[in-house]
mmCIF file with all atom_site columns, C-alpha atoms in Angstrom:
data_model
loop_
_atom_site.group_PDB
_atom_site.id
_atom_site.type_symbol
_atom_site.label_atom_id
_atom_site.label_alt_id
_atom_site.label_comp_id
_atom_site.label_asym_id
_atom_site.label_entity_id
_atom_site.label_seq_id
_atom_site.pdbx_PDB_ins_code
_atom_site.Cartn_x
_atom_site.Cartn_y
_atom_site.Cartn_z
_atom_site.occupancy
_atom_site.B_iso_or_equiv
_atom_site.pdbx_formal_charge
_atom_site.auth_seq_id
_atom_site.auth_comp_id
_atom_site.auth_asym_id
_atom_site.auth_atom_id
_atom_site.pdbx_PDB_model_num
ATOM 1  C CA . MET J 1 1  ? 0.000   0.000  0.000  1.00 0.00 ? 237 MET J CA 1
ATOM 2  C CA . ASN J 1 2  ? 1.303   3.423  -0.977 1.00 0.00 ? 238 ASN J CA 1
ATOM 3  C CA . SER J 1 3  ? 0.011   5.832  1.662  1.00 0.00 ? 239 SER J CA 1
ATOM 4  C CA . CYS J 1 4  ? 0.178   9.576  1.980  1.00 0.00 ? 240 CYS J CA 1
ATOM 5  C CA . ASN J 1 5  ? 2.259   10.564 4.998  1.00 0.00 ? 241 ASN J CA 1
ATOM 6  C CA . SER J 1 6  ? 0.221   13.676 5.804  1.00 0.00 ? 242 SER J CA 1
ATOM 7  C CA . CYS J 1 7  ? -3.302  12.259 5.467  1.00 0.00 ? 243 CYS J CA 1
ATOM 8  C CA . GLY J 1 8  ? -2.905  8.487  5.695  1.00 0.00 ? 244 GLY J CA 1
ATOM 9  C CA . SER J 1 9  ? -4.879  7.763  2.515  1.00 0.00 ? 245 SER J CA 1
ATOM 10 C CA . ASP J 1 10 ? -4.144  4.944  0.084  1.00 0.00 ? 246 ASP J CA 1
ATOM 11 C CA . THR J 1 11 ? -2.897  6.799  -3.008 1.00 0.00 ? 247 THR J CA 1
ATOM 12 C CA . THR J 1 12 ? -2.751  3.695  -5.207 1.00 0.00 ? 248 THR J CA 1
ATOM 13 C CA . LYS J 1 13 ? -6.506  3.034  -5.044 1.00 0.00 ? 249 LYS J CA 1
ATOM 14 C CA . GLY J 1 14 ? -7.853  6.512  -4.261 1.00 0.00 ? 250 GLY J CA 1
ATOM 15 C CA . ILE J 1 15 ? -9.525  5.192  -1.120 1.00 0.00 ? 251 ILE J CA 1
ATOM 16 C CA . PRO J 1 16 ? -9.176  7.374  1.969  1.00 0.00 ? 252 PRO J CA 1
ATOM 17 C CA . ALA J 1 17 ? -7.867  5.625  5.040  1.00 0.00 ? 253 ALA J CA 1
ATOM 18 C CA . THR J 1 18 ? -9.552  5.840  8.404  1.00 0.00 ? 254 THR J CA 1
ATOM 19 C CA . PRO J 1 19 ? -8.752  9.244  9.938  1.00 0.00 ? 255 PRO J CA 1
ATOM 20 C CA . THR J 1 20 ? -6.358  9.147  12.834 1.00 0.00 ? 256 THR J CA 1
ATOM 21 C CA . GLN J 1 21 ? -6.402  11.382 15.880 1.00 0.00 ? 257 GLN J CA 1
ATOM 22 C CA . SER J 1 22 ? -3.544  13.417 14.409 1.00 0.00 ? 258 SER J CA 1
ATOM 23 C CA . VAL J 1 23 ? -5.635  14.537 11.399 1.00 0.00 ? 259 VAL J CA 1
ATOM 24 C CA . GLN J 1 24 ? -7.410  17.858 11.945 1.00 0.00 ? 260 GLN J CA 1
ATOM 25 C CA . LEU J 1 25 ? -10.517 17.917 9.765  1.00 0.00 ? 261 LEU J CA 1
ATOM 26 C CA . ALA J 1 26 ? -11.734 21.471 10.306 1.00 0.00 ? 262 ALA J CA 1
ATOM 27 C CA . ILE J 1 27 ? -11.601 24.560 12.472 1.00 0.00 ? 263 ILE J CA 1
ATOM 28 C CA . ALA J 1 28 ? -14.831 26.468 13.100 1.00 0.00 ? 264 ALA J CA 1
ATOM 29 C CA . THR J 1 29 ? -14.814 30.151 13.929 1.00 0.00 ? 265 THR J CA 1
ATOM 30 C CA . VAL J 1 30 ? -18.105 31.618 15.090 1.00 0.00 ? 266 VAL J CA 1
ATOM 31 C CA . PRO J 1 31 ? -18.035 35.280 16.097 1.00 0.00 ? 267 PRO J CA 1
ATOM 32 C CA . MET J 1 32 ? -20.137 36.391 19.045 1.00 0.00 ? 268 MET J CA 1
ATOM 33 C CA . GLN J 1 33 ? -23.225 38.365 18.113 1.00 0.00 ? 269 GLN J CA 1
ATOM 34 C CA . PRO J 1 34 ? -23.863 41.259 20.470 1.00 0.00 ? 270 PRO J CA 1
ATOM 35 C CA . TRP J 1 35 ? -27.396 41.580 21.829 1.00 0.00 ? 271 TRP J CA 1
ATOM 36 C CA . GLU J 1 36 ? -29.573 44.192 20.162 1.00 0.00 ? 272 GLU J CA 1
ATOM 37 C CA . GLN J 1 37 ? -33.222 45.145 20.275 1.00 0.00 ? 273 GLN J CA 1
ATOM 38 C CA . PRO J 1 38 ? -35.069 42.737 17.950 1.00 0.00 ? 274 PRO J CA 1
ATOM 39 C CA . TYR J 1 39 ? -37.600 43.787 15.321 1.00 0.00 ? 275 TYR J CA 1
ATOM 40 C CA . ASP J 1 40 ? -41.286 43.653 16.188 1.00 0.00 ? 276 ASP J CA 1
ATOM 41 C CA . PRO J 1 41 ? -42.973 40.483 14.824 1.00 0.00 ? 277 PRO J CA 1
ATOM 42 C CA . ALA J 1 42 ? -44.378 42.132 11.665 1.00 0.00 ? 278 ALA J CA 1
ATOM 43 C CA . ALA J 1 43 ? -41.024 43.686 10.698 1.00 0.00 ? 279 ALA J CA 1
ATOM 44 C CA . ALA J 1 44 ? -39.210 40.434 11.513 1.00 0.00 ? 280 ALA J CA 1
ATOM 45 C CA . LEU J 1 45 ? -41.495 38.480 9.187  1.00 0.00 ? 281 LEU J CA 1
ATOM 46 C CA . LYS J 1 46 ? -41.002 41.038 6.399  1.00 0.00 ? 282 LYS J CA 1
ATOM 47 C CA . ASN J 1 47 ? -37.203 41.064 6.807  1.00 0.00 ? 283 ASN J CA 1
ATOM 48 C CA . GLY J 1 48 ? -36.728 37.335 7.452  1.00 0.00 ? 284 GLY J CA 1
ATOM 49 C CA . THR J 1 49 ? -34.845 37.907 10.713 1.00 0.00 ? 285 THR J CA 1
ATOM 50 C CA . ILE J 1 50 ? -35.551 39.348 14.134 1.00 0.00 ? 286 ILE J CA 1
ATOM 51 C CA . PHE J 1 51 ? -32.122 41.009 14.433 1.00 0.00 ? 287 PHE J CA 1
ATOM 52 C CA . PRO J 1 52 ? -31.420 44.232 12.505 1.00 0.00 ? 288 PRO J CA 1
ATOM 53 C CA . SER J 1 53 ? -27.690 43.472 12.116 1.00 0.00 ? 289 SER J CA 1
ATOM 54 C CA . LEU J 1 54 ? -28.568 40.220 10.299 1.00 0.00 ? 290 LEU J CA 1
ATOM 55 C CA . ASN J 1 55 ? -30.870 42.001 7.874  1.00 0.00 ? 291 ASN J CA 1
ATOM 56 C CA . LEU J 1 56 ? -28.761 41.702 4.728  1.00 0.00 ? 292 LEU J CA 1
ATOM 57 C CA . PRO J 1 57 ? -31.216 41.974 1.829  1.00 0.00 ? 293 PRO J CA 1
ATOM 58 C CA . PHE J 1 58 ? -30.209 40.736 -1.593 1.00 0.00 ? 294 PHE J CA 1
ATOM 59 C CA . TYR J 1 59 ? -32.113 42.127 -4.559 1.00 0.00 ? 295 TYR J CA 1
ATOM 60 C CA . ILE J 1 60 ? -32.046 40.559 -8.012 1.00 0.00 ? 296 ILE J CA 1
ATOM 61 C CA . THR J 1 61 ? -33.330 43.762 -9.596 1.00 0.00 ? 297 THR J CA 1
ATOM 62 C CA . GLY J 1 62 ? -31.022 46.018 -7.597 1.00 0.00 ? 298 GLY J CA 1
ATOM 63 C CA . GLY J 1 63 ? -33.670 47.773 -5.538 1.00 0.00 ? 299 GLY J CA 1
ATOM 64 C CA . ASP J 1 64 ? -36.524 47.435 -3.098 1.00 0.00 ? 300 ASP J CA 1
ATOM 65 C CA . LEU J 1 65 ? -39.654 45.841 -4.553 1.00 0.00 ? 301 LEU J CA 1
#
């Protein structure tokens, strides 16, 4: 078996080996969201979020409908 030293996979067959404890698969970074006054229920439903800082509208036409 011809294995990759850094990942432990079998390079001759293209089959990944079982991950070992030394393999780091991912690192997650989640920033803290500061508390803010949420939208009222009607505005939250219209905007798709209750938090104003998460209100990031995307318009296909380039403007408000």
